């Protein structure tokens, strides 16, 4: 039943490795971009707040597929911005990561913002009374506690991101979903076996992440 | 306005805020200027790339509106099927009998762990001539709907479960005290209240479904809104303008749904009739296996 795997024609592990790489790069990128966005959305400068709100609302309501196709058709093919990628493969990967960061950053931002709201007002007031500036209050007092409070929601975002990397298949990045599509077309008689392999792959990627981060969330949560 | 993080700005803070605003405006303008000049260089700002959307009604009647209708049709149908299915699965997960709880739980966790795109690809292959032979012109549509139903019924099952669990314990206790059986407690006491509590989460799930239909256009040949970009830009060679307009349509529709969800949430939270249990859009934004054990669903 699984004999098509022995033909050496399909690099299943390689495809999943691309999925993992997409996830890791996008996770780091969207954590940074999401934190910056959250900082903007809670900042005392109305213009920055407005920009943060507008960005989050616009991007969240746009399909990820559109963002990634936009990166490929718009940025790369029309405007010639290839993010330093030399080959088709490299370019596609980088564009997909850009699209994923732009999209996932909004979810990180919203998770963090709800975390900021869990920090008692008194702490920020005490910090201000000591003469700390907004930036100091945010980075020294509020954000560290907010991060600890939102490990579980961020785990959700990370797992959703892992699943969302499949969208990169739409611009031809050779990750798991694209290989699955190819295998389903070539090995139609083994449809269920092919699906089982890829389904198992994703369960193996997402389940431990959820369990591990769920455990971390319980350990680091600030008891109030 | 004062918040957790900063006081109402005094005269010096106001000046500082103006300076920051100025820096931001300059940076933003630079980025925009760079982007626009790049677009102008490639001829993407030329009037004839953008005017079709205003002057040429055909762009709308032949491509955009039919595409939007297909998107809405697939989204609505998926929601209509996934809702009852999700409700049944959600109640199944809460069952007292392990032989119901176990399999249903596995089913739900399995379909939540798998990317919706993979479910669509699988359904599409399953509907091909070798297995079911769904007519090739409607195959993409049904593949998209099946993928969306499988994934979203699992997500809705979790929403239903969380909705029931969000109700105060006293509700069940009271029902038991007047001698209701488990089934009666569910149907007469818990579910009706849970449905109201879940309403905002369900409306915002519709946004997720609508966004996911775009996957079918990109990989399965489903003629939904996003896939129209190829035909429009083939006719007018205006890739960026087309993607821009399509994005705008998605944003308007989804923003309307998101606002409806938060309005519902606000109204439910304020109303004195309910138990006050409301599952907001934020609480179940694409939940995932394992993680909800920490969040307590």
Short mmCIF file of C-alpha atoms in Angstrom, two decimals:
data_model
loop_
_atom_site.label_atom_id
_atom_site.label_comp_id
_atom_site.label_asym_id
_atom_site.label_seq_id
_atom_site.Cartn_x
_atom_site.Cartn_y
_atom_site.Cartn_z
CA UNK A 1 0.00 0.00 0.00
CA UNK A 2 2.83 2.36 0.81
CA UNK A 3 5.15 0.95 -1.89
CA UNK A 4 5.13 4.23 -3.87
CA UNK A 5 7.32 5.65 -1.12
CA UNK A 6 10.11 3.25 -2.04
CA UNK A 7 10.36 4.49 -5.61
CA UNK A 8 12.52 7.36 -4.38
CA UNK A 9 10.44 9.69 -6.51
CA UNK A 10 9.00 11.65 -3.61
CA UNK A 11 10.97 13.44 -0.93
CA UNK A 12 8.33 13.54 1.81
CA UNK A 13 10.75 14.40 4.60
CA UNK A 14 12.29 17.14 2.46
CA UNK A 15 8.87 18.68 1.87
CA UNK A 16 8.09 18.63 5.58
CA UNK A 17 11.49 20.17 6.27
CA UNK A 18 10.50 23.10 4.02
CA UNK A 19 7.24 23.36 6.01
CA UNK A 20 9.20 23.46 9.27
CA UNK A 21 11.58 26.08 7.89
CA UNK A 22 8.70 28.23 6.65
CA UNK A 23 7.13 27.95 10.11
CA UNK A 24 10.28 28.85 12.02
CA UNK A 25 11.30 31.86 9.92
CA UNK A 26 7.72 33.18 9.86
CA UNK A 27 7.29 32.56 13.59
CA UNK A 28 10.37 34.60 14.49
CA UNK A 29 9.46 37.32 12.01
CA UNK A 30 5.84 37.60 13.08
CA UNK A 31 6.79 37.62 16.76
CA UNK A 32 8.98 40.67 16.13
CA UNK A 33 6.53 42.39 13.79
CA UNK A 34 3.59 41.57 16.08
CA UNK A 35 5.39 43.02 19.10
CA UNK A 36 6.16 46.21 17.19
CA UNK A 37 2.51 46.45 16.11
CA UNK A 38 1.31 45.85 19.68
CA UNK A 39 3.71 48.55 20.87
CA UNK A 40 2.20 50.92 18.33
CA UNK A 41 -1.37 50.05 19.28
CA UNK A 42 -0.81 50.88 22.96
CA UNK A 43 1.50 53.86 22.43
CA UNK A 44 0.60 57.40 23.55
CA UNK A 45 1.02 58.74 20.00
CA UNK A 46 -2.42 58.79 18.32
CA UNK A 47 -0.96 58.50 14.82
CA UNK A 48 0.93 55.29 15.65
CA UNK A 49 -2.17 53.87 17.32
CA UNK A 50 -4.19 54.68 14.21
CA UNK A 51 -1.66 53.03 11.94
CA UNK A 52 -1.55 49.89 14.11
CA UNK A 53 -5.33 49.62 14.24
CA UNK A 54 -5.72 50.19 10.51
CA UNK A 55 -3.01 47.67 9.63
CA UNK A 56 -4.41 44.96 11.89
CA UNK A 57 -7.99 45.41 10.67
CA UNK A 58 -7.06 45.52 7.01
CA UNK A 59 -4.64 42.58 6.98
CA UNK A 60 -6.70 40.34 9.23
CA UNK A 61 -9.67 40.62 6.92
CA UNK A 62 -7.64 39.80 3.82
CA UNK A 63 -7.22 36.13 2.88
CA UNK A 64 -3.68 34.88 3.46
CA UNK A 65 -3.83 33.37 -0.02
CA UNK A 66 -4.32 36.85 -1.46
CA UNK A 67 -1.37 38.22 0.52
CA UNK A 68 0.96 35.46 -0.63
CA UNK A 69 -0.22 35.58 -4.24
CA UNK A 70 0.11 39.37 -4.05
CA UNK A 71 3.72 38.96 -2.91
CA UNK A 72 4.41 36.65 -5.82
CA UNK A 73 2.46 38.32 -8.65
CA UNK A 74 2.64 41.91 -7.43
CA UNK A 75 5.96 42.33 -5.65
CA UNK A 76 8.07 39.81 -7.49
CA UNK A 77 6.70 39.47 -11.01
CA UNK A 78 5.38 42.97 -11.57
CA UNK A 79 7.69 45.14 -9.49
CA UNK A 80 10.76 42.92 -9.58
CA UNK A 81 11.34 42.83 -5.80
CA UNK A 82 12.76 39.37 -5.15
CA UNK A 83 14.00 39.93 -1.59
CA UNK A 84 17.49 38.92 -2.64
CA UNK A 85 16.40 35.48 -3.81
CA UNK A 86 18.49 34.20 -6.70
CA UNK A 87 16.58 31.15 -7.88
CA UNK A 88 12.85 30.62 -8.33
CA UNK A 89 12.90 28.35 -5.28
CA UNK A 90 14.62 30.89 -3.04
CA UNK A 91 12.43 33.76 -4.19
CA UNK A 92 9.22 31.81 -3.63
CA UNK A 93 10.30 30.80 -0.14
CA UNK A 94 11.20 34.36 0.89
CA UNK A 95 8.01 35.82 -0.56
CA UNK A 96 5.94 33.22 1.28
CA UNK A 97 7.71 34.06 4.55
CA UNK A 98 7.02 37.76 3.95
CA UNK A 99 3.32 37.09 3.36
CA UNK A 100 3.09 34.83 6.41
CA UNK A 101 4.79 37.43 8.64
CA UNK A 102 2.54 40.23 7.41
CA UNK A 103 -0.54 38.09 8.19
CA UNK A 104 0.52 36.32 11.39
CA UNK A 105 1.95 39.51 12.89
CA UNK A 106 -1.60 40.83 13.30
CA UNK A 107 -2.61 37.78 15.36
CA UNK A 108 0.51 38.05 17.51
CA UNK A 109 -0.28 41.74 18.03
CA UNK A 110 -3.84 41.06 19.15
CA UNK A 111 -2.74 38.26 21.50
CA UNK A 112 -0.11 40.49 23.06
CA UNK A 113 -2.51 43.38 23.41
CA UNK A 114 -4.91 41.20 25.39
CA UNK A 115 -1.90 40.15 27.49
CA UNK A 116 -1.04 43.76 28.19
CA UNK A 117 -4.56 44.23 29.51
CA UNK A 118 -3.97 41.52 32.13
CA UNK A 119 -1.20 43.56 33.80
CA UNK A 120 -2.69 45.42 36.79
CA UNK A 121 -2.91 49.19 36.29
CA UNK A 122 -1.18 49.72 39.64
CA UNK A 123 2.07 48.27 38.32
CA UNK A 124 2.27 50.70 35.45
CA UNK A 125 1.32 53.52 37.79
CA UNK A 126 4.03 52.51 40.23
CA UNK A 127 6.54 52.34 37.39
CA UNK A 128 5.54 55.80 36.21
CA UNK A 129 5.77 57.10 39.76
CA UNK A 130 9.39 55.95 39.76
CA UNK A 131 9.89 58.13 36.72
CA UNK A 132 10.12 55.48 34.04
CA UNK A 133 9.26 56.62 30.53
CA UNK A 134 6.57 54.99 28.39
CA UNK A 135 9.16 52.91 26.57
CA UNK A 136 10.69 51.74 29.88
CA UNK A 137 7.30 50.93 31.39
CA UNK A 138 6.45 48.92 28.30
CA UNK A 139 9.69 46.97 27.91
CA UNK A 140 10.68 46.52 31.57
CA UNK A 141 7.39 46.11 33.39
CA UNK A 142 4.46 45.39 31.13
CA UNK A 143 5.68 43.36 28.15
CA UNK A 144 7.60 40.71 30.14
CA UNK A 145 4.46 39.96 32.13
CA UNK A 146 2.25 40.19 29.07
CA UNK A 147 4.40 37.61 27.26
CA UNK A 148 4.10 35.20 30.15
CA UNK A 149 0.34 35.62 30.17
CA UNK A 150 -0.10 34.96 26.44
CA UNK A 151 2.02 31.85 25.92
CA UNK A 152 -1.14 29.78 25.37
CA UNK A 153 -2.73 32.15 22.82
CA UNK A 154 0.64 32.48 21.09
CA UNK A 155 0.83 28.68 20.91
CA UNK A 156 -2.52 28.82 19.10
CA UNK A 157 -1.10 31.38 16.71
CA UNK A 158 2.01 29.25 16.13
CA UNK A 159 -0.03 26.13 15.37
CA UNK A 160 -2.33 28.08 13.05
CA UNK A 161 0.83 29.40 11.37
CA UNK A 162 2.16 25.87 10.90
CA UNK A 163 -1.05 24.93 9.13
CA UNK A 164 -1.06 28.19 7.18
CA UNK A 165 2.35 27.50 5.67
CA UNK A 166 0.53 25.14 3.29
CA UNK A 167 -0.79 28.27 1.56
CA UNK A 168 2.75 28.75 0.20
CA UNK A 169 1.87 25.89 -2.16
CA UNK A 170 -0.18 28.42 -4.14
CA UNK A 171 3.01 30.14 -5.32
CA UNK A 172 4.86 26.88 -5.91
CA UNK A 173 6.95 26.59 -2.74
CA UNK A 174 7.84 22.89 -2.54
CA UNK A 175 6.37 22.23 0.91
CA UNK A 176 4.17 19.42 2.20
CA UNK A 177 0.84 20.46 0.63
CA UNK A 178 2.33 20.86 -2.83
CA UNK A 179 3.97 17.45 -2.67
CA UNK A 180 0.72 15.96 -1.45
CA UNK A 181 -1.13 17.47 -4.41
CA UNK A 182 1.45 16.03 -6.79
CA UNK A 183 1.37 12.61 -5.15
CA UNK A 184 -2.42 12.50 -5.16
CA UNK A 185 -2.41 13.17 -8.87
CA UNK A 186 0.26 10.55 -9.66
CA UNK A 187 -0.69 7.87 -7.16
CA UNK A 188 -4.46 8.14 -7.31
CA UNK A 189 -4.89 4.47 -6.39
CA UNK A 190 -3.19 5.11 -3.04
CA UNK A 191 -5.18 8.26 -2.27
CA UNK A 192 -5.95 7.35 1.33
CA UNK A 193 -2.40 6.24 2.06
CA UNK A 194 -1.01 9.54 0.72
CA UNK A 195 -3.50 11.55 2.76
CA UNK A 196 -2.73 9.49 5.86
CA UNK A 197 1.01 10.22 5.57
CA UNK A 198 0.57 13.97 5.28
CA UNK A 199 -2.18 14.12 7.88
CA UNK A 200 0.07 12.24 10.29
CA UNK A 201 2.91 14.63 9.48
CA UNK A 202 0.82 17.62 10.48
CA UNK A 203 -0.53 15.95 13.59
CA UNK A 204 3.10 15.23 14.56
CA UNK A 205 4.04 18.86 13.97
CA UNK A 206 1.13 20.54 15.73
CA UNK A 207 0.28 18.24 18.62
CA UNK A 208 3.65 18.33 20.46
CA UNK A 209 3.82 22.11 19.95
CA UNK A 210 0.43 22.52 21.57
CA UNK A 211 1.18 20.18 24.46
CA UNK A 212 4.66 21.60 25.11
CA UNK A 213 3.59 25.22 24.99
CA UNK A 214 0.47 24.42 27.01
CA UNK A 215 2.75 23.06 29.70
CA UNK A 216 5.05 26.09 29.44
CA UNK A 217 2.02 28.40 29.65
CA UNK A 218 0.97 26.85 32.94
CA UNK A 219 4.48 27.09 34.37
CA UNK A 220 5.24 30.69 33.45
CA UNK A 221 1.80 32.24 33.96
CA UNK A 222 1.92 35.01 36.55
CA UNK A 223 -0.31 33.97 39.44
CA UNK A 224 -2.60 36.79 40.39
CA UNK B 1 -7.21 59.96 27.67
CA UNK B 2 -5.22 57.98 30.19
CA UNK B 3 -4.40 54.29 30.03
CA UNK B 4 -2.44 51.62 31.86
CA UNK B 5 0.75 52.69 30.21
CA UNK B 6 0.74 56.47 30.10
CA UNK B 7 -0.88 59.52 31.68
CA UNK B 8 -2.95 62.12 29.93
CA UNK B 9 -0.21 64.00 28.09
CA UNK B 10 0.92 67.28 29.57
CA UNK B 11 2.42 70.11 27.52
CA UNK B 12 5.84 68.46 27.17
CA UNK B 13 4.46 65.03 26.35
CA UNK B 14 2.22 66.65 23.75
CA UNK B 15 5.23 68.22 22.05
CA UNK B 16 7.03 64.89 22.17
CA UNK B 17 4.04 63.11 20.66
CA UNK B 18 3.96 65.64 17.85
CA UNK B 19 7.64 64.96 17.17
CA UNK B 20 7.09 61.20 17.09
CA UNK B 21 4.09 61.70 14.81
CA UNK B 22 6.25 63.83 12.53
CA UNK B 23 8.99 61.19 12.36
CA UNK B 24 6.40 58.51 11.64
CA UNK B 25 4.75 60.58 8.91
CA UNK B 26 8.13 61.19 7.24
CA UNK B 27 9.08 57.50 7.36
CA UNK B 28 5.68 56.40 6.16
CA UNK B 29 5.75 58.96 3.34
CA UNK B 30 9.21 57.76 2.29
CA UNK B 31 8.04 54.13 2.10
CA UNK B 32 4.91 55.12 0.20
CA UNK B 33 6.91 57.32 -2.14
CA UNK B 34 9.34 54.49 -2.81
CA UNK B 35 6.51 52.03 -3.44
CA UNK B 36 4.59 54.43 -5.65
CA UNK B 37 7.62 55.43 -7.69
CA UNK B 38 8.45 51.75 -8.20
CA UNK B 39 4.89 51.16 -9.36
CA UNK B 40 5.03 54.21 -11.62
CA UNK B 41 8.29 52.95 -13.08
CA UNK B 42 6.63 49.66 -14.02
CA UNK B 43 3.64 51.51 -15.40
CA UNK B 44 1.27 50.22 -12.72
CA UNK B 45 -0.04 53.67 -11.83
CA UNK B 46 -1.17 54.54 -15.34
CA UNK B 47 -4.81 55.59 -15.40
CA UNK B 48 -5.88 52.82 -17.78
CA UNK B 49 -4.85 50.19 -15.21
CA UNK B 50 -7.27 51.55 -12.65
CA UNK B 51 -10.13 53.12 -14.62
CA UNK B 52 -11.68 49.79 -15.74
CA UNK B 53 -12.93 49.31 -12.20
CA UNK B 54 -14.82 52.59 -12.40
CA UNK B 55 -15.75 53.03 -16.04
CA UNK B 56 -15.98 49.49 -17.39
CA UNK B 57 -19.00 47.80 -15.80
CA UNK B 58 -18.01 44.51 -17.42
CA UNK B 59 -15.15 43.97 -15.00
CA UNK B 60 -17.75 43.82 -12.28
CA UNK B 61 -20.52 41.95 -14.05
CA UNK B 62 -18.34 39.31 -15.72
CA UNK B 63 -15.67 38.73 -13.10
CA UNK B 64 -15.85 40.38 -9.70
CA UNK B 65 -19.53 39.96 -8.82
CA UNK B 66 -19.83 36.34 -10.05
CA UNK B 67 -16.60 35.58 -8.20
CA UNK B 68 -17.87 37.18 -5.01
CA UNK B 69 -21.14 35.26 -5.35
CA UNK B 70 -19.26 31.96 -5.66
CA UNK B 71 -17.20 32.86 -2.58
CA UNK B 72 -20.31 33.76 -0.59
CA UNK B 73 -22.15 30.67 -1.84
CA UNK B 74 -19.36 28.30 -0.81
CA UNK B 75 -18.94 30.11 2.52
CA UNK B 76 -22.65 30.14 3.35
CA UNK B 77 -23.21 26.52 2.32
CA UNK B 78 -20.20 25.36 4.35
CA UNK B 79 -21.46 27.26 7.37
CA UNK B 80 -24.97 25.85 7.03
CA UNK B 81 -23.65 22.26 6.89
CA UNK B 82 -20.87 22.73 9.43
CA UNK B 83 -23.12 24.31 12.07
CA UNK B 84 -25.41 21.36 12.85
CA UNK B 85 -22.56 18.92 12.32
CA UNK B 86 -20.34 20.91 14.67
CA UNK B 87 -23.16 21.13 17.23
CA UNK B 88 -23.59 17.35 17.20
CA UNK B 89 -19.84 16.77 17.47
CA UNK B 90 -19.53 19.34 20.26
CA UNK B 91 -22.32 17.73 22.26
CA UNK B 92 -20.77 14.32 21.53
CA UNK B 93 -17.53 15.48 23.11
CA UNK B 94 -19.42 16.36 26.27
CA UNK B 95 -21.15 12.98 26.42
CA UNK B 96 -21.15 10.96 29.64
CA UNK B 97 -20.37 7.80 27.68
CA UNK B 98 -16.71 7.16 26.97
CA UNK B 99 -17.54 5.26 23.77
CA UNK B 100 -19.11 8.44 22.34
CA UNK B 101 -16.67 10.94 23.85
CA UNK B 102 -13.54 9.10 22.73
CA UNK B 103 -14.15 8.65 18.99
CA UNK B 104 -15.79 12.06 18.61
CA UNK B 105 -12.87 13.68 20.43
CA UNK B 106 -10.37 11.95 18.17
CA UNK B 107 -12.33 12.96 15.08
CA UNK B 108 -12.48 16.60 16.16
CA UNK B 109 -8.81 16.82 17.16
CA UNK B 110 -7.74 15.10 13.94
CA UNK B 111 -9.58 17.46 11.61
CA UNK B 112 -8.49 20.50 13.60
CA UNK B 113 -4.85 19.52 13.30
CA UNK B 114 -4.87 19.25 9.51
CA UNK B 115 -4.57 22.28 7.23
CA UNK B 116 -7.84 23.05 5.47
CA UNK B 117 -5.98 23.17 2.16
CA UNK B 118 -5.03 19.52 2.54
CA UNK B 119 -8.64 18.58 3.25
CA UNK B 120 -9.68 20.40 0.09
CA UNK B 121 -7.01 18.67 -2.01
CA UNK B 122 -8.04 15.31 -0.58
CA UNK B 123 -11.73 15.89 -1.29
CA UNK B 124 -10.90 17.04 -4.79
CA UNK B 125 -8.95 13.83 -5.46
CA UNK B 126 -11.74 11.79 -3.89
CA UNK B 127 -14.38 13.33 -6.17
CA UNK B 128 -12.32 12.47 -9.27
CA UNK B 129 -13.55 9.81 -11.73
CA UNK B 130 -11.68 6.91 -10.06
CA UNK B 131 -13.76 7.19 -6.92
CA UNK B 132 -16.92 9.23 -7.13
CA UNK B 133 -16.98 10.99 -10.48
CA UNK B 134 -18.51 14.28 -9.46
CA UNK B 135 -19.02 16.34 -12.69
CA UNK B 136 -15.76 18.15 -13.37
CA UNK B 137 -17.35 21.60 -13.54
CA UNK B 138 -18.75 21.43 -10.02
CA UNK B 139 -15.93 19.34 -8.53
CA UNK B 140 -13.84 22.29 -7.30
CA UNK B 141 -16.89 23.80 -5.60
CA UNK B 142 -17.79 20.61 -3.77
CA UNK B 143 -14.17 19.93 -2.89
CA UNK B 144 -13.90 23.38 -1.33
CA UNK B 145 -17.17 22.97 0.55
CA UNK B 146 -16.19 19.51 1.82
CA UNK B 147 -12.79 20.72 3.01
CA UNK B 148 -14.34 23.70 4.74
CA UNK B 149 -17.08 21.59 6.36
CA UNK B 150 -14.66 18.96 7.68
CA UNK B 151 -12.35 21.57 9.18
CA UNK B 152 -14.91 24.05 10.42
CA UNK B 153 -17.32 21.52 11.90
CA UNK B 154 -14.41 20.44 14.10
CA UNK B 155 -13.71 24.05 15.05
CA UNK B 156 -17.42 24.73 15.68
CA UNK B 157 -17.56 21.58 17.83
CA UNK B 158 -14.92 23.19 20.05
CA UNK B 159 -16.86 26.46 20.09
CA UNK B 160 -20.01 24.59 21.14
CA UNK B 161 -18.15 22.72 23.84
CA UNK B 162 -16.57 25.91 25.14
CA UNK B 163 -19.99 27.60 24.97
CA UNK B 164 -21.63 24.93 27.11
CA UNK B 165 -18.71 24.88 29.55
CA UNK B 166 -18.79 28.68 29.85
CA UNK B 167 -22.23 28.54 31.47
CA UNK B 168 -22.31 28.83 35.25
CA UNK B 169 -22.34 25.43 37.00
CA UNK B 170 -25.49 26.39 38.84
CA UNK B 171 -27.47 26.00 35.64
CA UNK B 172 -26.82 22.26 35.51
CA UNK B 173 -27.28 21.91 39.26
CA UNK B 174 -30.65 23.66 39.13
CA UNK B 175 -31.78 21.50 36.21
CA UNK B 176 -30.76 18.39 38.13
CA UNK B 177 -32.51 19.62 41.24
CA UNK B 178 -35.86 19.83 39.46
CA UNK B 179 -35.31 16.30 38.18
CA UNK B 180 -34.22 16.83 34.58
CA UNK B 181 -32.30 14.11 32.83
CA UNK B 182 -28.97 14.80 31.12
CA UNK B 183 -30.59 15.05 27.68
CA UNK B 184 -33.26 17.44 28.94
CA UNK B 185 -30.69 19.59 30.69
CA UNK B 186 -28.76 19.84 27.44
CA UNK B 187 -31.69 20.61 25.13
CA UNK B 188 -33.77 22.85 27.39
CA UNK B 189 -31.21 24.59 29.58
CA UNK B 190 -27.65 24.51 28.30
CA UNK B 191 -27.80 24.57 24.50
CA UNK B 192 -30.19 27.54 24.14
CA UNK B 193 -27.98 29.64 26.39
CA UNK B 194 -24.78 28.36 24.84
CA UNK B 195 -26.02 29.33 21.38
CA UNK B 196 -26.39 32.96 22.41
CA UNK B 197 -23.02 32.86 24.12
CA UNK B 198 -21.44 31.42 20.98
CA UNK B 199 -23.04 33.77 18.48
CA UNK B 200 -20.13 36.24 18.22
CA UNK B 201 -17.61 33.41 17.85
CA UNK B 202 -19.73 31.79 15.14
CA UNK B 203 -20.09 35.00 13.13
CA UNK B 204 -16.36 35.57 13.21
CA UNK B 205 -15.81 31.95 12.15
CA UNK B 206 -17.70 32.90 9.00
CA UNK B 207 -14.88 35.33 8.22
CA UNK B 208 -12.35 32.51 8.49
CA UNK B 209 -14.46 30.38 6.14
CA UNK B 210 -14.81 33.17 3.57
CA UNK B 211 -11.06 33.77 3.61
CA UNK B 212 -10.35 30.06 3.20
CA UNK B 213 -12.47 29.77 0.05
CA UNK B 214 -9.63 31.64 -1.68
CA UNK B 215 -7.50 28.50 -1.33
CA UNK B 216 -9.81 26.63 -3.67
CA UNK B 217 -9.33 29.28 -6.33
CA UNK B 218 -5.56 29.13 -6.15
CA UNK B 219 -5.07 25.36 -6.24
CA UNK B 220 -8.30 23.65 -7.32
CA UNK B 221 -9.60 25.90 -10.05
CA UNK B 222 -12.65 27.05 -8.08
CA UNK B 223 -13.97 30.22 -9.76
CA UNK B 224 -14.15 32.33 -6.60
CA UNK B 225 -13.35 36.00 -6.10
CA UNK B 226 -9.56 35.79 -5.79
CA UNK B 227 -9.13 33.52 -8.80
CA UNK B 228 -10.69 36.26 -10.93
CA UNK B 229 -7.45 38.22 -10.68
CA UNK B 230 -5.93 36.06 -13.41
CA UNK B 231 -8.64 36.76 -15.95
CA UNK B 232 -8.92 40.45 -15.15
CA UNK B 233 -5.19 41.07 -15.28
CA UNK B 234 -4.95 39.00 -18.46
CA UNK B 235 -7.42 41.39 -20.07
CA UNK B 236 -6.14 44.67 -18.72
CA UNK B 237 -2.59 43.71 -17.65
CA UNK B 238 -3.11 45.45 -14.32
CA UNK B 239 -2.05 42.84 -11.74
CA UNK B 240 -1.54 45.20 -8.82
CA UNK B 241 -4.70 47.23 -9.37
CA UNK B 242 -6.76 44.04 -9.63
CA UNK B 243 -5.32 42.47 -6.47
CA UNK B 244 -5.88 45.79 -4.73
CA UNK B 245 -9.56 45.96 -5.67
CA UNK B 246 -10.14 42.29 -4.79
CA UNK B 247 -8.47 42.77 -1.41
CA UNK B 248 -10.72 45.76 -0.83
CA UNK B 249 -13.85 43.70 -1.51
CA UNK B 250 -12.73 41.00 0.94
CA UNK B 251 -11.90 43.62 3.56
CA UNK B 252 -15.29 45.33 3.23
CA UNK B 253 -17.27 42.07 3.49
CA UNK B 254 -15.17 40.61 6.30
CA UNK B 255 -14.99 43.87 8.20
CA UNK B 256 -18.77 44.05 8.14
CA UNK B 257 -18.95 40.53 9.59
CA UNK B 258 -16.29 41.28 12.22
CA UNK B 259 -18.13 44.41 13.33
CA UNK B 260 -21.37 42.47 13.51
CA UNK B 261 -19.64 39.91 15.73
CA UNK B 262 -18.25 42.47 18.14
CA UNK B 263 -21.56 44.35 18.19
CA UNK B 264 -23.35 41.12 19.11
CA UNK B 265 -20.75 40.46 21.76
CA UNK B 266 -21.16 43.93 23.27
CA UNK B 267 -24.94 43.62 23.29
CA UNK B 268 -24.87 40.15 24.86
CA UNK B 269 -22.42 41.22 27.54
CA UNK B 270 -24.58 44.18 28.46
CA UNK B 271 -27.95 42.43 28.44
CA UNK B 272 -29.25 41.51 31.86
CA UNK B 273 -31.28 38.53 30.67
CA UNK B 274 -28.46 36.09 29.98
CA UNK B 275 -26.04 34.48 32.36
CA UNK B 276 -23.37 36.89 31.17
CA UNK B 277 -21.38 34.10 29.59
CA UNK B 278 -20.17 35.25 26.19
CA UNK B 279 -17.55 33.62 23.99
CA UNK B 280 -15.94 36.48 22.17
CA UNK B 281 -14.38 36.30 18.76
CA UNK B 282 -10.97 36.52 20.43
CA UNK B 283 -11.44 33.59 22.74
CA UNK B 284 -11.71 31.02 19.98
CA UNK B 285 -9.71 32.51 17.15
CA UNK B 286 -8.72 29.40 15.27
CA UNK B 287 -8.27 27.13 18.25
CA UNK B 288 -5.89 24.25 18.02
CA UNK B 289 -5.32 20.90 19.67
CA UNK B 290 -3.55 20.76 22.97
CA UNK B 291 -3.38 24.49 23.44
CA UNK B 292 -6.91 24.79 24.75
CA UNK B 293 -6.08 22.51 27.66
CA UNK B 294 -3.99 25.35 29.01
CA UNK B 295 -6.46 28.08 28.19
CA UNK B 296 -9.21 26.03 29.82
CA UNK B 297 -11.06 26.29 26.49
#
